[in-house]
Each structure stands twice: as C-alpha cells, then as structure tokens.
Amino acid sequence: MDEAHRQTLGRAVIFLGPPGAGKGTQAKQVAKYFGVPHLSTGDMLRDHVSHDTPLGRRAKPIMDRGDLVPDEIVLDMVAERIARPDGANGFVLDGFPRTLPQAEKLDQILQARSWGKPVVVHFVVDPAHLLRRLTGRRTCAIGGEIYNIYDQPPRVAGRCDNDGGELIQRADDQEEVIAERLAAYEAQTRPLVDYYRRQGMLVDVDGMALPASVTGRVLEILGTGQQAAR
Ligand code: AMP
C-alpha cells in the first residue's frame, strides 16, 4: 500500500464479536492499512504462555478450558501496551474488552489520554458457522497469518503462503473448549453490544461476507467517519 495514500486512524477501534467471527483476520488487515498496532489480548496472553512467564502460568489453565482470564490481569497488560508510543495514531483492539468492567476501564484509560470515543465494529456471524470456522482455523507459526482449511486454505497444505511457516491449530480450537468459549462470549461479552450501541458507538458489520469485502466495509466505516449515521 502506498504510504502517501494512507489515512490517519487517530482513534481506538474495537473489534467485537464471538470467537470465530473473523476479528483477528480483519484486525491484521485494518491495522496494516492504517499503520497502527493490532492489539490482540489473546495473542499477548499466548505469548506469555509460550514464554512461561508468571502471568502465562496463571492464564494457561483458564485459557485451556475456554474461560476468561481475570479482568485485572488483562487490564494491566492492555494499559501498559496502550501507553507505548507506537499507539499514538490509534490502534485496533481485538478480543478486548470482553467484560463490562474491562469496557468501563478502557473508557477511563482513553479519557485520561484525551482520546475521543472508540469506534466499535461488531462482527455479526451466524452462530451455526462459528464451529466450522474455529475447528478449521490454522495459524502460521512464523507470521501469525490466519487460514481456514475449509474456506481459506493455504496453497500448500500445512504451510503459510507468505513465508512457508508451519500452520498450527490453537489448543483452544478443540470442539469441547469451543463450546465453553462461546458460552463465555454469550454470558460476559455479548452485553457489551448493548453497552456500546446505547452510546451510539457501535456499527454492525456482516461477518459472513468474504474476508476482502468485510475489510472493505470496515475501512469504509473508519475512513468516512460516518459510523454514527449507519
Ligand atoms: P482470543 O485469541 O481472543 O480468542 O483469546 C483466547 C483466550 O484468551 C480467551 O478464550 C480467554 O481465555 C483469553 N482472553 C483473551 N482476551 C481476553 C480478555 N479481554 N479478557 C479475558 N480473557 C481474555
């Protein structure tokens, strides 16, 4: 993409939706487009787990069973990450906030830093498709590129198109854990849809469309500044 044509994001964008809605795939594209960080709390936590940090050791059993990690762990991690200079022109939050206390704390953090209101992009996906998306998901061990063995397969089975990295399945993308993650979404995260909609900050996006067209729609929302009117 041509740097000269890159628009400035200048705000926080929240990608909201159930596991398997395509948040990670879209967040990578949109963050790249605007040249801002993609902040995935799931990726940050997996990083802690793979480095066997004290935080990772606390989070691992919770993640393995598909439950949400306690708010204070996630909030400390996010507050520290947002404060870094690379987020000065905005950032895309993927998988955060996931509970009302997290959303309220994020409001405070953004206010304290004189950020305007975030834009919340809500990915709407037919629940019947989520299982297929999650069980078919594979992630490149090198660059983190996301594939789906059913719908978005790589050119060579098991290998990333970009860098040839091994495609791996996330430990929590097993069917029994997926059920728990979807239940956690319904109980703890779904209320955020109303929380943000009431405040006029939320835009629904059809997450069932082809990935490139979903990206186009999200960029349109973020680029035109018409999100409140839609
Ligand atoms: P994700 O990659 O977003 O699907 O997250 C994977 C797992 O990390 C979740 O199932 C939770 O256990 C944990 N996690 C990620 N983000 C959060 C969050 N904002 N609050 C609590 N737990 C989280």
mmCIF file of C-alpha atoms and ligand atoms in Angstrom:
data_model
loop_
_atom_site.group_PDB
_atom_site.id
_atom_site.type_symbol
_atom_site.label_atom_id
_atom_site.label_comp_id
_atom_site.label_asym_id
_atom_site.label_seq_id
_atom_site.Cartn_x
_atom_site.Cartn_y
_atom_site.Cartn_z
ATOM 1 C CA MET A 1 0.000 0.000 0.000
ATOM 2 C CA ASP A 2 1.182 3.474 -0.900
ATOM 3 C CA GLU A 3 2.260 5.380 2.226
ATOM 4 C CA ALA A 4 1.159 8.690 0.702
ATOM 5 C CA HIS A 5 -2.421 7.490 0.471
ATOM 6 C CA ARG A 6 -2.543 6.091 3.961
ATOM 7 C CA GLN A 7 -5.192 7.768 6.060
ATOM 8 C CA THR A 8 -4.734 8.531 9.720
ATOM 9 C CA LEU A 9 -6.803 6.452 12.095
ATOM 10 C CA GLY A 10 -6.367 8.735 15.121
ATOM 11 C CA ARG A 11 -8.610 6.752 17.427
ATOM 12 C CA ALA A 12 -9.135 3.459 19.140
ATOM 13 C CA VAL A 13 -11.067 0.858 17.218
ATOM 14 C CA ILE A 14 -12.634 -2.085 18.990
ATOM 15 C CA PHE A 15 -13.428 -5.283 17.123
ATOM 16 C CA LEU A 16 -16.278 -7.007 18.906
ATOM 17 C CA GLY A 17 -17.818 -10.366 18.092
ATOM 18 C CA PRO A 18 -17.795 -14.023 19.094
ATOM 19 C CA PRO A 19 -14.775 -16.291 18.700
ATOM 20 C CA GLY A 20 -14.530 -17.206 15.032
ATOM 21 C CA ALA A 21 -16.218 -14.033 13.760
ATOM 22 C CA GLY A 22 -13.064 -13.012 11.872
ATOM 23 C CA LYS A 23 -11.835 -10.305 14.263
ATOM 24 C CA GLY A 24 -8.206 -11.393 14.122
ATOM 25 C CA THR A 25 -8.118 -11.714 10.333
ATOM 26 C CA GLN A 26 -9.729 -8.304 9.883
ATOM 27 C CA ALA A 27 -7.714 -6.598 12.620
ATOM 28 C CA LYS A 28 -4.460 -7.593 10.903
ATOM 29 C CA GLN A 29 -5.604 -6.043 7.605
ATOM 30 C CA VAL A 30 -7.053 -2.876 9.085
ATOM 31 C CA ALA A 31 -4.105 -2.223 11.424
ATOM 32 C CA LYS A 32 -1.736 -2.702 8.483
ATOM 33 C CA TYR A 33 -3.753 -0.323 6.329
ATOM 34 C CA PHE A 34 -3.585 2.471 8.889
ATOM 35 C CA GLY A 35 -0.081 1.610 10.094
ATOM 36 C CA VAL A 36 -1.207 1.228 13.709
ATOM 37 C CA PRO A 37 -0.704 -1.619 16.203
ATOM 38 C CA HIS A 38 -3.046 -4.600 16.264
ATOM 39 C CA LEU A 39 -3.562 -5.294 19.947
ATOM 40 C CA SER A 40 -4.895 -8.790 20.486
ATOM 41 C CA THR A 41 -5.170 -9.723 24.157
ATOM 42 C CA GLY A 42 -5.393 -13.383 23.101
ATOM 43 C CA ASP A 43 -2.044 -13.085 21.256
ATOM 44 C CA MET A 44 -0.478 -11.253 24.215
ATOM 45 C CA LEU A 45 -1.666 -13.960 26.612
ATOM 46 C CA ARG A 46 -0.473 -16.771 24.302
ATOM 47 C CA ASP A 47 2.885 -15.020 24.171
ATOM 48 C CA HIS A 48 3.081 -15.069 27.969
ATOM 49 C CA VAL A 49 2.116 -18.750 27.972
ATOM 50 C CA SER A 50 4.748 -19.682 25.388
ATOM 51 C CA HIS A 51 7.427 -17.776 27.336
ATOM 52 C CA ASP A 52 6.248 -19.394 30.559
ATOM 53 C CA THR A 53 6.038 -16.082 32.429
ATOM 54 C CA PRO A 54 4.273 -15.914 35.845
ATOM 55 C CA LEU A 55 1.302 -14.267 34.096
ATOM 56 C CA GLY A 56 1.320 -17.004 31.444
ATOM 57 C CA ARG A 57 1.376 -19.737 34.096
ATOM 58 C CA ARG A 58 -1.691 -18.164 35.744
ATOM 59 C CA ALA A 59 -3.567 -17.684 32.492
ATOM 60 C CA LYS A 60 -2.844 -21.042 30.808
ATOM 61 C CA PRO A 61 -5.256 -23.341 32.685
ATOM 62 C CA ILE A 62 -8.027 -20.749 32.322
ATOM 63 C CA MET A 63 -7.436 -20.362 28.579
ATOM 64 C CA ASP A 64 -7.153 -24.138 28.131
ATOM 65 C CA ARG A 65 -10.669 -24.609 29.430
ATOM 66 C CA GLY A 66 -12.082 -21.691 27.422
ATOM 67 C CA ASP A 67 -12.880 -19.316 30.280
ATOM 68 C CA LEU A 68 -11.966 -15.645 30.513
ATOM 69 C CA VAL A 69 -8.799 -14.631 32.315
ATOM 70 C CA PRO A 70 -9.478 -12.310 35.317
ATOM 71 C CA ASP A 71 -10.048 -8.677 34.403
ATOM 72 C CA GLU A 72 -7.136 -7.294 36.422
ATOM 73 C CA ILE A 73 -4.598 -9.436 34.548
ATOM 74 C CA VAL A 74 -5.887 -8.321 31.167
ATOM 75 C CA LEU A 75 -6.331 -4.676 32.176
ATOM 76 C CA ASP A 76 -2.755 -4.294 33.440
ATOM 77 C CA MET A 77 -1.472 -5.853 30.237
ATOM 78 C CA VAL A 78 -3.569 -3.607 27.996
ATOM 79 C CA ALA A 79 -2.886 -0.378 29.940
ATOM 80 C CA GLU A 80 0.846 -0.989 29.605
ATOM 81 C CA ARG A 81 0.544 -1.791 25.902
ATOM 82 C CA ILE A 82 -1.625 1.219 25.025
ATOM 83 C CA ALA A 83 0.827 3.556 26.752
ATOM 84 C CA ARG A 84 3.625 2.678 24.308
ATOM 85 C CA PRO A 85 4.457 5.333 21.702
ATOM 86 C CA ASP A 86 3.546 3.192 18.672
ATOM 87 C CA GLY A 87 -0.144 3.640 19.548
ATOM 88 C CA ALA A 88 -0.037 7.430 19.268
ATOM 89 C CA ASN A 89 -2.007 7.385 15.981
ATOM 90 C CA GLY A 90 -4.560 4.875 17.159
ATOM 91 C CA PHE A 91 -4.802 1.113 17.494
ATOM 92 C CA VAL A 92 -7.080 -1.789 16.747
ATOM 93 C CA LEU A 93 -8.237 -3.768 19.769
ATOM 94 C CA ASP A 94 -9.059 -7.397 19.005
ATOM 95 C CA GLY A 95 -10.593 -9.501 21.769
ATOM 96 C CA PHE A 96 -10.660 -6.647 24.277
ATOM 97 C CA PRO A 97 -12.774 -5.531 26.068
ATOM 98 C CA ARG A 98 -14.622 -8.749 26.820
ATOM 99 C CA THR A 99 -16.453 -7.807 30.040
ATOM 100 C CA LEU A 100 -18.278 -4.701 31.256
ATOM 101 C CA PRO A 101 -15.589 -3.839 33.840
ATOM 102 C CA GLN A 102 -12.991 -4.053 31.057
ATOM 103 C CA ALA A 103 -15.076 -1.732 28.858
ATOM 104 C CA GLU A 104 -15.531 0.787 31.676
ATOM 105 C CA LYS A 105 -11.841 0.741 32.496
ATOM 106 C CA LEU A 106 -10.966 1.217 28.836
ATOM 107 C CA ASP A 107 -13.259 4.285 28.732
ATOM 108 C CA GLN A 108 -11.291 5.729 31.660
ATOM 109 C CA ILE A 109 -7.929 4.961 30.077
ATOM 110 C CA LEU A 110 -8.956 6.598 26.800
ATOM 111 C CA GLN A 111 -10.425 9.634 28.552
ATOM 112 C CA ALA A 112 -7.311 10.093 30.668
ATOM 113 C CA ARG A 113 -5.292 10.192 27.446
ATOM 114 C CA SER A 114 -7.714 12.629 25.775
ATOM 115 C CA TRP A 115 -8.728 10.129 23.141
ATOM 116 C CA GLY A 116 -12.186 10.540 21.660
ATOM 117 C CA LYS A 117 -14.727 7.770 21.831
ATOM 118 C CA PRO A 118 -13.654 4.496 20.269
ATOM 119 C CA VAL A 119 -15.368 3.108 17.194
ATOM 120 C CA VAL A 120 -16.784 -0.323 17.873
ATOM 121 C CA VAL A 121 -17.077 -2.659 14.904
ATOM 122 C CA HIS A 122 -19.438 -5.518 15.719
ATOM 123 C CA PHE A 123 -18.982 -8.604 13.538
ATOM 124 C CA VAL A 124 -22.310 -10.352 13.093
ATOM 125 C CA VAL A 125 -21.966 -14.030 12.206
ATOM 126 C CA ASP A 126 -24.498 -16.843 12.080
ATOM 127 C CA PRO A 127 -23.727 -18.945 15.221
ATOM 128 C CA ALA A 128 -24.052 -22.159 13.171
ATOM 129 C CA HIS A 129 -20.915 -21.179 11.224
ATOM 130 C CA LEU A 130 -18.669 -20.452 14.181
ATOM 131 C CA LEU A 131 -17.824 -24.083 14.931
ATOM 132 C CA ARG A 132 -16.667 -24.665 11.337
ATOM 133 C CA ARG A 133 -14.607 -21.502 11.404
ATOM 134 C CA LEU A 134 -12.938 -22.354 14.694
ATOM 135 C CA THR A 135 -12.255 -26.043 14.078
ATOM 136 C CA GLY A 136 -10.900 -25.181 10.602
ATOM 137 C CA ARG A 137 -8.678 -22.331 11.771
ATOM 138 C CA ARG A 138 -4.909 -22.697 11.376
ATOM 139 C CA THR A 139 -2.311 -20.039 12.205
ATOM 140 C CA CYS A 140 1.180 -19.586 10.789
ATOM 141 C CA ALA A 141 3.793 -20.263 13.468
ATOM 142 C CA ILE A 142 6.045 -17.563 11.983
ATOM 143 C CA GLY A 143 3.930 -14.584 10.879
ATOM 144 C CA GLY A 144 0.585 -15.326 12.531
ATOM 145 C CA GLU A 145 -1.316 -15.379 9.198
ATOM 146 C CA ILE A 146 -4.722 -16.966 9.679
ATOM 147 C CA TYR A 147 -6.184 -19.660 7.358
ATOM 148 C CA ASN A 148 -9.204 -21.898 7.366
ATOM 149 C CA ILE A 149 -8.720 -25.393 5.999
ATOM 150 C CA TYR A 150 -12.326 -25.406 4.686
ATOM 151 C CA ASP A 151 -12.886 -21.870 3.444
ATOM 152 C CA GLN A 152 -9.489 -20.144 3.150
ATOM 153 C CA PRO A 153 -6.968 -22.971 2.647
ATOM 154 C CA PRO A 154 -3.285 -22.274 2.019
ATOM 155 C CA ARG A 155 -1.867 -23.124 -1.425
ATOM 156 C CA VAL A 156 0.220 -25.939 0.080
ATOM 157 C CA ALA A 157 -1.456 -27.913 2.874
ATOM 158 C CA GLY A 158 0.012 -27.108 6.289
ATOM 159 C CA ARG A 159 2.269 -24.271 5.030
ATOM 160 C CA CYS A 160 1.799 -20.492 5.075
ATOM 161 C CA ASP A 161 1.542 -18.864 1.610
ATOM 162 C CA ASN A 162 3.609 -15.872 2.774
ATOM 163 C CA ASP A 163 6.622 -17.430 4.459
ATOM 164 C CA GLY A 164 6.198 -21.220 4.326
ATOM 165 C CA GLY A 165 5.761 -21.322 8.101
ATOM 166 C CA GLU A 166 4.076 -24.328 9.690
ATOM 167 C CA LEU A 167 0.339 -23.895 10.164
ATOM 168 C CA ILE A 168 -0.708 -24.848 13.670
ATOM 169 C CA GLN A 169 -4.039 -25.320 15.387
ATOM 170 C CA ARG A 170 -4.665 -23.340 18.581
ATOM 171 C CA ALA A 171 -5.041 -25.519 21.683
ATOM 172 C CA ASP A 172 -8.399 -23.891 22.450
ATOM 173 C CA ASP A 173 -9.808 -24.551 18.964
ATOM 174 C CA GLN A 174 -10.874 -28.068 20.036
ATOM 175 C CA GLU A 175 -14.608 -28.705 19.985
ATOM 176 C CA GLU A 176 -15.114 -29.133 23.749
ATOM 177 C CA VAL A 177 -13.231 -25.917 24.547
ATOM 178 C CA ILE A 178 -15.005 -24.020 21.762
ATOM 179 C CA ALA A 179 -18.384 -24.669 23.438
ATOM 180 C CA GLU A 180 -17.069 -23.103 26.638
ATOM 181 C CA ARG A 181 -15.631 -20.091 24.792
ATOM 182 C CA LEU A 182 -18.916 -19.449 23.017
ATOM 183 C CA ALA A 183 -20.765 -19.705 26.349
ATOM 184 C CA ALA A 184 -18.320 -17.208 27.899
ATOM 185 C CA TYR A 185 -18.978 -14.858 24.992
ATOM 186 C CA GLU A 186 -22.753 -15.037 25.435
ATOM 187 C CA ALA A 187 -22.623 -14.560 29.200
ATOM 188 C CA GLN A 188 -19.857 -11.998 29.597
ATOM 189 C CA THR A 189 -19.132 -10.279 26.295
ATOM 190 C CA ARG A 190 -22.478 -10.065 24.475
ATOM 191 C CA PRO A 191 -23.729 -7.370 26.965
ATOM 192 C CA LEU A 192 -21.066 -5.059 25.506
ATOM 193 C CA VAL A 193 -23.022 -4.930 22.240
ATOM 194 C CA ASP A 194 -25.814 -3.078 24.062
ATOM 195 C CA TYR A 195 -23.373 -1.054 26.151
ATOM 196 C CA TYR A 196 -21.747 0.421 23.042
ATOM 197 C CA ARG A 197 -24.895 0.542 20.912
ATOM 198 C CA ARG A 198 -26.670 2.687 23.538
ATOM 199 C CA GLN A 199 -23.812 5.159 23.330
ATOM 200 C CA GLY A 200 -24.021 5.316 19.526
ATOM 201 C CA MET A 201 -20.518 3.941 19.146
ATOM 202 C CA LEU A 202 -21.267 0.616 17.512
ATOM 203 C CA VAL A 203 -21.569 -0.346 13.855
ATOM 204 C CA ASP A 204 -22.762 -3.796 12.783
ATOM 205 C CA VAL A 205 -20.796 -5.459 10.016
ATOM 206 C CA ASP A 206 -21.860 -8.608 8.174
ATOM 207 C CA GLY A 207 -19.103 -11.018 9.178
ATOM 208 C CA MET A 208 -20.437 -13.693 6.829
ATOM 209 C CA ALA A 209 -19.260 -11.845 3.701
ATOM 210 C CA LEU A 210 -15.970 -12.763 2.016
ATOM 211 C CA PRO A 211 -12.952 -11.542 4.035
ATOM 212 C CA ALA A 212 -11.896 -8.940 1.445
ATOM 213 C CA SER A 213 -15.358 -7.451 1.307
ATOM 214 C CA VAL A 214 -15.578 -7.340 5.125
ATOM 215 C CA THR A 215 -12.257 -5.452 5.132
ATOM 216 C CA GLY A 216 -13.623 -3.043 2.533
ATOM 217 C CA ARG A 217 -16.690 -2.369 4.622
ATOM 218 C CA VAL A 218 -14.655 -1.795 7.801
ATOM 219 C CA LEU A 219 -12.292 0.588 6.005
ATOM 220 C CA GLU A 220 -15.281 2.445 4.621
ATOM 221 C CA ILE A 221 -16.672 2.866 8.139
ATOM 222 C CA LEU A 222 -13.349 4.031 9.534
ATOM 223 C CA GLY A 223 -12.336 6.132 6.568
ATOM 224 C CA THR A 224 -15.528 8.069 6.016
ATOM 225 C CA GLY A 225 -16.234 8.980 9.638
ATOM 226 C CA GLN A 226 -19.894 8.170 9.023
ATOM 227 C CA GLN A 227 -20.064 5.374 11.514
ATOM 228 C CA ALA A 228 -22.600 7.069 13.802
ATOM 229 C CA ALA A 229 -25.037 7.572 10.943
ATOM 230 C CA ARG A 230 -25.149 3.955 9.834
HETATM 231 P P1 AMP B 1 -8.736 -14.978 21.673
HETATM 232 O O1 AMP B 1 -7.432 -15.208 20.979
HETATM 233 O O2 AMP B 1 -9.182 -13.551 21.610
HETATM 234 O O3 AMP B 1 -9.804 -15.934 21.228
HETATM 235 O O4 AMP B 1 -8.467 -15.282 23.220
HETATM 236 C C1 AMP B 1 -8.052 -16.563 23.658
HETATM 237 C C2 AMP B 1 -8.290 -16.713 25.144
HETATM 238 O O5 AMP B 1 -7.526 -15.720 25.855
HETATM 239 C C3 AMP B 1 -9.720 -16.495 25.599
HETATM 240 O O6 AMP B 1 -10.513 -17.653 25.468
HETATM 241 C C4 AMP B 1 -9.518 -16.081 27.052
HETATM 242 O O7 AMP B 1 -9.209 -17.191 27.862
HETATM 243 C C5 AMP B 1 -8.262 -15.223 26.969
HETATM 244 N N1 AMP B 1 -8.569 -13.797 26.712
HETATM 245 C C6 AMP B 1 -8.264 -13.084 25.601
HETATM 246 N N2 AMP B 1 -8.683 -11.817 25.714
HETATM 247 C C7 AMP B 1 -9.292 -11.720 26.921
HETATM 248 C C8 AMP B 1 -9.954 -10.668 27.609
HETATM 249 N N3 AMP B 1 -10.082 -9.434 27.070
HETATM 250 N N4 AMP B 1 -10.447 -10.935 28.842
HETATM 251 C C9 AMP B 1 -10.329 -12.158 29.405
HETATM 252 N N5 AMP B 1 -9.734 -13.196 28.798
HETATM 253 C C10 AMP B 1 -9.214 -12.988 27.565
#
